[in-house]
Coordinates of C-alpha atoms in Angstrom, one line a residue:
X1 CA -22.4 15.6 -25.0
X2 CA -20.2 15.8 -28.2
X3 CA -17.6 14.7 -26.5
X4 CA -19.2 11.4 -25.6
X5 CA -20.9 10.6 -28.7
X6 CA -17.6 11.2 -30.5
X7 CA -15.6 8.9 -27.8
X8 CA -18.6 5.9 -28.5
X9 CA -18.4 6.3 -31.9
X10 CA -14.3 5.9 -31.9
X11 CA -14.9 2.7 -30.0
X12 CA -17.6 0.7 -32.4
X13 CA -15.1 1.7 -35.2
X14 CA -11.9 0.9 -33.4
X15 CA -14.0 -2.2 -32.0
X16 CA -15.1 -2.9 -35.9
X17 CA -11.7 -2.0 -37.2
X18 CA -10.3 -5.4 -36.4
X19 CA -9.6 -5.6 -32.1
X20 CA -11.4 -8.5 -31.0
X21 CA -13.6 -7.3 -27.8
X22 CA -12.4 -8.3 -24.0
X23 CA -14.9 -11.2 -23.8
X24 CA -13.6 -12.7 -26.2
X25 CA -10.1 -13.4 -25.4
X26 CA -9.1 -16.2 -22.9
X27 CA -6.6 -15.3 -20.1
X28 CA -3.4 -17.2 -20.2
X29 CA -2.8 -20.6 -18.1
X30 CA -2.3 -20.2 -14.0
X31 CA 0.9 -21.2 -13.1
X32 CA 1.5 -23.9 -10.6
X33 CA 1.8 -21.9 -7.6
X34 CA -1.5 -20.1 -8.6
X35 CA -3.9 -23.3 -7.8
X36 CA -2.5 -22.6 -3.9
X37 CA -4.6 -19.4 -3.5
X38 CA -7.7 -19.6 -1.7
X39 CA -10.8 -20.2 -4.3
X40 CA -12.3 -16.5 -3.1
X41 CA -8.9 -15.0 -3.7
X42 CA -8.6 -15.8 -7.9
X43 CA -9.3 -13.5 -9.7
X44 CA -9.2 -14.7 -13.7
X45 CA -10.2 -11.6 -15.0
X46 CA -7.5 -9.8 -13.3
X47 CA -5.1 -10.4 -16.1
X48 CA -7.6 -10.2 -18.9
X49 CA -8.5 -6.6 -17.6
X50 CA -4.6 -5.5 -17.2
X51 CA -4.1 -6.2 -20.8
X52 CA -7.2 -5.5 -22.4
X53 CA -6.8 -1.6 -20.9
X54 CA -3.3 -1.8 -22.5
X55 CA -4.8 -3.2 -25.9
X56 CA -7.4 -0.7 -25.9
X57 CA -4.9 2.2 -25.3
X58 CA -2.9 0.9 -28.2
X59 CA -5.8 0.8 -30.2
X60 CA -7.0 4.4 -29.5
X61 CA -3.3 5.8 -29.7
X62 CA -2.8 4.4 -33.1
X63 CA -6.2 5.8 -34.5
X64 CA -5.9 9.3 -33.3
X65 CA -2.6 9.1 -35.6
X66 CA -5.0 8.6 -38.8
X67 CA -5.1 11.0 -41.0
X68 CA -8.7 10.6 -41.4
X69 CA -11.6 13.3 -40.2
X70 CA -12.7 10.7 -37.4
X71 CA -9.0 10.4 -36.8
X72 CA -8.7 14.0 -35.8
X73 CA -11.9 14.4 -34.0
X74 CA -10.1 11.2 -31.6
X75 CA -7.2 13.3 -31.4
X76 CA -8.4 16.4 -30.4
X77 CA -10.8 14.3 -27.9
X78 CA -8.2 11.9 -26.3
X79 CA -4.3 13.0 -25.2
X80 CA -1.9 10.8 -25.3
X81 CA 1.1 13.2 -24.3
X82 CA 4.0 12.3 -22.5
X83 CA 4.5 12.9 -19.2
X84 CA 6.3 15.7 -18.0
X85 CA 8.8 13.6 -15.7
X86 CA 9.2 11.4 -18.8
X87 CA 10.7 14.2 -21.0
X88 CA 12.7 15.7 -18.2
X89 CA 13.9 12.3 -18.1
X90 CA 13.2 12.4 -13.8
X91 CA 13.5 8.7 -12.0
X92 CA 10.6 6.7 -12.3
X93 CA 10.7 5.6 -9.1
X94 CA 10.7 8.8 -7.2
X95 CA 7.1 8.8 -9.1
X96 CA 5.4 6.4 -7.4
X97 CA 5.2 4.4 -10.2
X98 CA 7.8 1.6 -10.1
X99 CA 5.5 -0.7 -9.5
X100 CA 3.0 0.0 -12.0
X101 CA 3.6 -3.5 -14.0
X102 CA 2.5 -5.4 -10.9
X103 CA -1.1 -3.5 -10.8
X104 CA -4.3 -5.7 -10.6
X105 CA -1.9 -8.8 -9.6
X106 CA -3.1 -10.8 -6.7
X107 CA -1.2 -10.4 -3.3
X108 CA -1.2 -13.7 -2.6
X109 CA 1.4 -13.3 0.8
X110 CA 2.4 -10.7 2.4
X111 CA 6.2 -10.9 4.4
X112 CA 6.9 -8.3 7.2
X113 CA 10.6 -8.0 8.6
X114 CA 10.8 -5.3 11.8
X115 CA 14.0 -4.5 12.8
X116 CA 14.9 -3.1 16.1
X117 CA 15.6 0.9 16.7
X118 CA 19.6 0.4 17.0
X119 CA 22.3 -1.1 14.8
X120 CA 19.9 -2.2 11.7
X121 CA 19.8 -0.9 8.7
X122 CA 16.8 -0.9 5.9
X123 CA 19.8 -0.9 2.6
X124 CA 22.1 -3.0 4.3
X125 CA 20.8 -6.4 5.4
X126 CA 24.6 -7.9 6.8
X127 CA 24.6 -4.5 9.3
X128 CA 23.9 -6.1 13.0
X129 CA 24.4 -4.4 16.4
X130 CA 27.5 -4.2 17.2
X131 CA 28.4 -2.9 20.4
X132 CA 26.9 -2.7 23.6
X133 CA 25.0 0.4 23.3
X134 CA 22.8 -0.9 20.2
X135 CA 22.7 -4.0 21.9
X136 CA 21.5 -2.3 25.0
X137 CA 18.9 0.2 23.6
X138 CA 17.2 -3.1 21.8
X139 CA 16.8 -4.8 25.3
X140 CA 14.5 -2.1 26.3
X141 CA 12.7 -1.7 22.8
X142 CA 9.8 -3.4 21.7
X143 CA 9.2 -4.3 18.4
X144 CA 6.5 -3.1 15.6
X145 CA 4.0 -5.7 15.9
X146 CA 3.3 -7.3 12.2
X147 CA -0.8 -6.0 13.0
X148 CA 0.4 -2.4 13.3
X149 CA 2.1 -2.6 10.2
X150 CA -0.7 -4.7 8.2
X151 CA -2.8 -1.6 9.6
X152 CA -1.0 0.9 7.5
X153 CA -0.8 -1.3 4.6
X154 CA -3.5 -0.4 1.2
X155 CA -2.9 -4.0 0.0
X156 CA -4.3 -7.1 1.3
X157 CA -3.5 -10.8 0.9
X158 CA -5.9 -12.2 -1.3
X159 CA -7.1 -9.0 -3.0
X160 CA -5.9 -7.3 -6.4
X161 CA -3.1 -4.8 -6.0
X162 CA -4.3 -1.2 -6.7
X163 CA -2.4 1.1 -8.7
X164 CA 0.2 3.2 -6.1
X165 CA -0.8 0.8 -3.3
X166 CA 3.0 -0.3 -3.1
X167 CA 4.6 3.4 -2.9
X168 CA 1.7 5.3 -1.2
X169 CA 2.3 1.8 1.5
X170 CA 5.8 3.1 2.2
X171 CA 5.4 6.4 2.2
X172 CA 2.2 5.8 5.0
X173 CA 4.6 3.8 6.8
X174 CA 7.3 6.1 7.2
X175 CA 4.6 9.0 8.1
X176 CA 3.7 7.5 11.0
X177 CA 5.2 8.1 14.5
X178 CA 6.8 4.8 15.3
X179 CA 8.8 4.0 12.0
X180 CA 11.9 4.9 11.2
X181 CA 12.4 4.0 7.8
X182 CA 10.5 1.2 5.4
X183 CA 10.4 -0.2 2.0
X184 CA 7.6 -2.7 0.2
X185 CA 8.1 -4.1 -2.9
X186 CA 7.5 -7.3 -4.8
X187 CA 9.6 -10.6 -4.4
X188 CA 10.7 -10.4 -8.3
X189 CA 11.9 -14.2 -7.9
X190 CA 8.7 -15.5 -6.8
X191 CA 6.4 -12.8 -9.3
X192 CA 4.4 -14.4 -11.6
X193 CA 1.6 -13.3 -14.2
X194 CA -1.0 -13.4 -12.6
X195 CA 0.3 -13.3 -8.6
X196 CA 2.9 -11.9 -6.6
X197 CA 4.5 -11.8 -3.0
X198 CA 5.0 -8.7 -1.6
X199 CA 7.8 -7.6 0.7
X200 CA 7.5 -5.1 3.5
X201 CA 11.2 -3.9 5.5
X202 CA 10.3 -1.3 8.6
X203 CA 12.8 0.0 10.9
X204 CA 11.5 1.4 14.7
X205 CA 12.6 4.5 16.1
X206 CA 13.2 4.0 20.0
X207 CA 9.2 5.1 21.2
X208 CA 10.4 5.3 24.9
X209 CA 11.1 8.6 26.0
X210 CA 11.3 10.7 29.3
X211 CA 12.4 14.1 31.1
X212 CA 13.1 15.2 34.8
X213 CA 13.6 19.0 35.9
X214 CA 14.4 19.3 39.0
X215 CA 13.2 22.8 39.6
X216 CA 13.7 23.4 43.6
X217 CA 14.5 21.0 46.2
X218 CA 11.3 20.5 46.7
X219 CA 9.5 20.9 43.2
X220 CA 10.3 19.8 39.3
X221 CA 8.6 18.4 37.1
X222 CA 8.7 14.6 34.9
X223 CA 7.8 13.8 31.3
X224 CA 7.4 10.0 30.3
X225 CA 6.5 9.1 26.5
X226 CA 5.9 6.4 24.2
X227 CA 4.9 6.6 20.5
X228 CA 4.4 2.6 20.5
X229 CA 3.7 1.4 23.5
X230 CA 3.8 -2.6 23.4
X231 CA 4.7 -2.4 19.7
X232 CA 0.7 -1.8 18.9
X233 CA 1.4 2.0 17.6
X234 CA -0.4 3.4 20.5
X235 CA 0.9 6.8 22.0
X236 CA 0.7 7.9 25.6
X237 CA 2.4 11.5 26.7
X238 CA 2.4 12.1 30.2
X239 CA 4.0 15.5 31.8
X240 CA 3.7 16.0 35.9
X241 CA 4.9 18.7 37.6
X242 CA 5.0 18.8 41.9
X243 CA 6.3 20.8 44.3
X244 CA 4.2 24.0 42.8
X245 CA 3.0 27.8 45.1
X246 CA 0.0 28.5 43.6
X247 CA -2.2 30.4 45.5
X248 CA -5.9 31.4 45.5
X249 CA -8.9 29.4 45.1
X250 CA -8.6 26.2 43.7
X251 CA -4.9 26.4 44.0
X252 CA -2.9 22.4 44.2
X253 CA 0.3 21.5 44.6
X254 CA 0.5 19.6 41.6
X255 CA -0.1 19.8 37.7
X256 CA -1.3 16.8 35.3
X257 CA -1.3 16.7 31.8
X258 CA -1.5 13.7 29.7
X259 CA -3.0 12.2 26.3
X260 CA -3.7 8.6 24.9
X261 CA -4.2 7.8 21.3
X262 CA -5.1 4.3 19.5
X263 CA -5.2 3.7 15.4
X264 CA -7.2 1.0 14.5
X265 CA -7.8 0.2 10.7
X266 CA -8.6 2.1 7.8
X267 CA -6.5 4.7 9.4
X268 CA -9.0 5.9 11.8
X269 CA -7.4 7.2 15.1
X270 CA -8.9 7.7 18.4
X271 CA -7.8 9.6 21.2
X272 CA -8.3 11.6 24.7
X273 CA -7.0 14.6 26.4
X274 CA -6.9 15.4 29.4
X275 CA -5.3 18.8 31.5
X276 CA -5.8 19.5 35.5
X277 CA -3.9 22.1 37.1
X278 CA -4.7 25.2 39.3
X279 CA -7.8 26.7 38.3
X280 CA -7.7 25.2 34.9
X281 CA -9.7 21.7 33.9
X282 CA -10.0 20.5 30.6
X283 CA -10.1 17.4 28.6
X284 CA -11.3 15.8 25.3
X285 CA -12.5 12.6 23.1
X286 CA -12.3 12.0 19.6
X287 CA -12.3 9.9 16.8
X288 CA -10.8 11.6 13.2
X289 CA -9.5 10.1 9.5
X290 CA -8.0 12.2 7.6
X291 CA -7.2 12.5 3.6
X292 CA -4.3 10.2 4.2
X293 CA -3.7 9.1 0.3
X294 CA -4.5 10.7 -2.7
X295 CA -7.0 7.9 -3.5
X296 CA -9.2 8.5 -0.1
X297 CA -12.4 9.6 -0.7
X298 CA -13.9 10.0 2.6
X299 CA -12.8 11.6 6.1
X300 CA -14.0 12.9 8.8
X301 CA -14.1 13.5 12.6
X302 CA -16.1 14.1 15.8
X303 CA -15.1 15.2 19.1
X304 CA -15.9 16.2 22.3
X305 CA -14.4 18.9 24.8
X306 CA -15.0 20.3 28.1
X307 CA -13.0 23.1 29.9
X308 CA -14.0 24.6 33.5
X309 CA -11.6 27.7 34.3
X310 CA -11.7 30.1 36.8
X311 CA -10.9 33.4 34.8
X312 CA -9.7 36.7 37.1
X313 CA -11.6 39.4 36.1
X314 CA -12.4 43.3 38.2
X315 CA -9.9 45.4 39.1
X316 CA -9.6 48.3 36.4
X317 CA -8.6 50.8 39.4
X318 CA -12.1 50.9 41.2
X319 CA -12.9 49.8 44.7
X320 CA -16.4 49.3 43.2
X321 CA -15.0 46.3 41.3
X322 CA -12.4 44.4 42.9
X323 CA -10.4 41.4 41.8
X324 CA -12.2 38.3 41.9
X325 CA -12.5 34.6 40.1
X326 CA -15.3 33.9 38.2
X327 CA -16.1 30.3 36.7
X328 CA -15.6 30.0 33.1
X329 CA -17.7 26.7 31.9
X330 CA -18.2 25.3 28.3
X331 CA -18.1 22.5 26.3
X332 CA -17.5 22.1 22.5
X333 CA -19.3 19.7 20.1
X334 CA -17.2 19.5 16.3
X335 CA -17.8 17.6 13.9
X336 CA -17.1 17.4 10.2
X337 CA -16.7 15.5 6.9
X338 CA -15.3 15.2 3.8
X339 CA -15.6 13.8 0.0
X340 CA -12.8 13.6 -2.7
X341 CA -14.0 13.5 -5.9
X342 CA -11.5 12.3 -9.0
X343 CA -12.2 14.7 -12.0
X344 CA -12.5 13.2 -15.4
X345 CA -9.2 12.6 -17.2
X346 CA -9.3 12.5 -21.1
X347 CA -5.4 12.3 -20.7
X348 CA -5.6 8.0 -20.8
X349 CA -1.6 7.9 -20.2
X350 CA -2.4 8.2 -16.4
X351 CA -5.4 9.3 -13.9
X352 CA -5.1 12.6 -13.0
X353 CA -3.8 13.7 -9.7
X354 CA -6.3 16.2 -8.9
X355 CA -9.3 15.9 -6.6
X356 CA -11.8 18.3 -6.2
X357 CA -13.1 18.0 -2.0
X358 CA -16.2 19.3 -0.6
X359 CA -16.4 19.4 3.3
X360 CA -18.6 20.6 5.9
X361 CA -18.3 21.6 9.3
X362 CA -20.6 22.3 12.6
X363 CA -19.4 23.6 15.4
X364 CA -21.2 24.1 18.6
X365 CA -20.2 25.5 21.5
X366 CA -22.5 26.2 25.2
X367 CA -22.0 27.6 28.1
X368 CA -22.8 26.6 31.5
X369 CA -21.0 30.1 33.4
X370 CA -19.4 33.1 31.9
X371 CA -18.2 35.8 33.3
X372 CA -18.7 37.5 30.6
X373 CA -21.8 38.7 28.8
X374 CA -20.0 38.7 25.2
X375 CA -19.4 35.2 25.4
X376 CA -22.8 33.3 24.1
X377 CA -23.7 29.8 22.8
X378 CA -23.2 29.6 18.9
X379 CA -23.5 27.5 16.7
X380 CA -21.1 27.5 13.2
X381 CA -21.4 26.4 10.1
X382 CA -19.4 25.6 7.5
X383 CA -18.7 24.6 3.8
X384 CA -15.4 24.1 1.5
X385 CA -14.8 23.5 -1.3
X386 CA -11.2 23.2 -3.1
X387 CA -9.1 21.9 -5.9
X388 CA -5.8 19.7 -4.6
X389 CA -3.1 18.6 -6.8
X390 CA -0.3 16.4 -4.7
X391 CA 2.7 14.1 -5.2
X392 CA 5.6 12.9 -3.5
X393 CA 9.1 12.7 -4.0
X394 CA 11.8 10.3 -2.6
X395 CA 15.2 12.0 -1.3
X396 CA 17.7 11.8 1.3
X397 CA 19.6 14.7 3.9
X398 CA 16.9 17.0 3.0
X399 CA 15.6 17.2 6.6
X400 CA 17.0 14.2 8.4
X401 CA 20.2 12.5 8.4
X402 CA 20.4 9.6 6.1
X403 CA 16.6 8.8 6.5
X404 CA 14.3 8.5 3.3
X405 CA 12.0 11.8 3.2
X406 CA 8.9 11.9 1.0
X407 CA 8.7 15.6 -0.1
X408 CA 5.3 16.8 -1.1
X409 CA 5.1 19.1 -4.1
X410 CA 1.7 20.5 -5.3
X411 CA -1.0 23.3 -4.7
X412 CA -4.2 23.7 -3.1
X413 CA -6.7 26.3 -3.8
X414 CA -10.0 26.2 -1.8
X415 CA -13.0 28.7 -0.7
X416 CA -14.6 28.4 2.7
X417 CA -18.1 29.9 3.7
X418 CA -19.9 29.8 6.6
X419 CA -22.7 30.9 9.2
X420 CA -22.8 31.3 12.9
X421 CA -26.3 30.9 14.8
X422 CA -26.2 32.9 18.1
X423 CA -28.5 34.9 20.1
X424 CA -27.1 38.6 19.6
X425 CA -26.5 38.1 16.1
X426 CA -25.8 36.3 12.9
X427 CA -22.1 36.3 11.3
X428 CA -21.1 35.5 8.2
X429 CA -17.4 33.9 7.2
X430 CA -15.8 33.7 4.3
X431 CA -12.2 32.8 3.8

């Protein structure tokens, strides 16, 4: 409470000092190529925000250096010390913030370039395939579609660019399956005050994949894959095997297993699993989004799995209890979500990285057959809570030849609790 008070008093008198307040200033004049954006897409407060932030800061800065008692009580209130990286004199743009002068600019175009998997390069726009290998590989490649890659993007045309939304962008792009290598950045010769064009370069891996073991003459087993199947970032894994001398009940010749999974915007993936082989059934649906960016605030998922197994269970050395298969039947029900919340900063240099999440958690599980009494329908439930602190870093032959690698640095501290709801009894977790 004295903290506020203090922080609104520092404002009327750095407010009275002098520093005209953000209302009253007019933004400067749109350049020419600014009367071309769409009428919902200009933003003429976007400038006058940028700067009045950066006036304000001065303003602050400069009174915490008084001398004064009020002067003191703003410096003991608000920090303005240099950042770590700054003093260790560390790259800027390994930082994530090599960008930061284009913040709260309007995106008014957005150019995507893919290049193919073979004989391109992201730093070296005059490399071209050169021999018939490269040229090869490409005929049977299919391009990143522009859609996928708008899909990863934070930015959109038309909107105000967010702070990080440039270097979290590339790193995304490069997490994902289906992309080699990118960079985004800003078309410096067509940047203006208030707008600017932004750039994205993404190289494909080769998605197509396969496998063949040839096991007997008569038996092996195939693998076929692809991580971007018609250039839409959708991934399909398929593995048969034939030929097989299983035995018993429910024995087959052959073994399936195979998974599909689409994104779709706002990085929110679906997918389904699926598993049929001798005496052993199984599949699931879901739909998940994770934490993806240190700016999300909410994830979650829900998903659905059956299994049906036969399970062999007697023997022990007794007549009385012979070998036998009994059916094994459940299904599982999970489902859980999650908030980020940004702590409060007094440090106005830069927001903090930190975010404090809170997630819960249900799990339920029935069965239809057991062969066991132990086993019993439950239900769990369950609650974190943790502290996360992460950044990224740019460098090169870390883990991978030649290709940029975004290493995370941080920590993550977090207490889980729960409670399980079942019929013999009532478990507690912690963790």
């Amino acid at each position: 409470m004295i903290k506020c008070v203090l922080r609104l008093l520092i404002l009327l008198l750095w407010l009275g000092a002098g520093l005209a307040p953000a209302t009253a200033q007019t933004g400067p004049p749109l350049p020419p190529d600014s009367t071309s954006l769409p009428p919902t897409s200009v933003r003429p407060d976007s400038l006058r925000r940028r700067f009045d932030q950066e006036r304000m800061l001065n303003g602050l800065k400069n009174y915490t250096r008084r001398k004064t008692i009020l002067g003191r009580a703003a410096a003991a209130v608000f920090s303005f010390r240099e950042r770590r990286e700054d003093q260790a004199g560390i790259d800027a743009a390994l930082l994530d913030r090599q960008f930061e002068q284009h913040n709260y600019k309007i995106v008014r175009r957005i150019r995507i370039t893919s290049l193919d998997a073979f004989g391109y390069s992201i730093s070296d726009s005059l490399r071209v395939p050169r021999n018939i290998l490269e040229k090869t590989g490409n005929t049977f490649h299919m391009k990143t579609r522009p859609s996928r890659v708008r899909q990863v993007l934070l930015f959109r045309e038309g909107r105000e660019l967010e702070p990080q939304a440039l270097a979290e962008s590339e790193r995304l792009l490069r997490q994902t399956d289906e992309i080699l290598d990118a960079r985004v950045y800003v078309d410096e010769r067509t940047d203006t005050d208030d707008s600017v064009d932004v750039v994205v370069i993404t190289k494909d891996l080769f998605s197509l994949s396969g496998s063949f073991q040839l096991r007997d003459v008569g038996s092996g087993v195939a693998g076929l894959r692809d991580v971007n199947f018609l250039g839409m970032g959708h991934q399909f894994r398929n593995r048969y095997a034939y030929g097989r001398t299983d035995t018993g009940p429910r024995a087959q010749t052959w073994s399936y297993q195979g998974s599909y999974r689409i994104p779709f915007r706002d990085f929110v993936y679906a997918g389904a699993t699926y598993r049929d082989e001798t005496r052993r059934r199984e599949g699931s649906i879901g739909i998940s989004r994770d934490f993806f960016s240190i700016n999300t605030r909410w994830a979650g998922a829900v998903s659905y799995s059956f299994f049906d197994w036969l399970y062999l269970t007697g023997g022990e050395g007794s007549v009385e209890k012979p070998y036998e298969y009994q059916a094994l039947r459940y299904n599982t029900q999970d489902a859980w979500v999650g908030r980020a919340f940004q702590p409060r900063s007094y440090d106005l240099g830069y927001e903090s990285p930190g975010r404090i999440i809170a997630a819960a958690r249900v799990v339920r599980t029935s069965y239809q057959e057991k062969p066991f009494d132990f086993l019993q329908s439950a239900n769990l439930m369950l609650g974190t809570v943790g502290y996360s602190v992460r950044r990224y870093y740019k460098d090169k032959y870390l883990f991978g030849f030649g290709r940029t690698e975004d290493i995370p640095t941080g920590s993550l501290v977090s207490f889980t609790a729960g409670y399980e709801v079942k019929p013999a009894a009532d478990p507690r977790y912690f963790r």
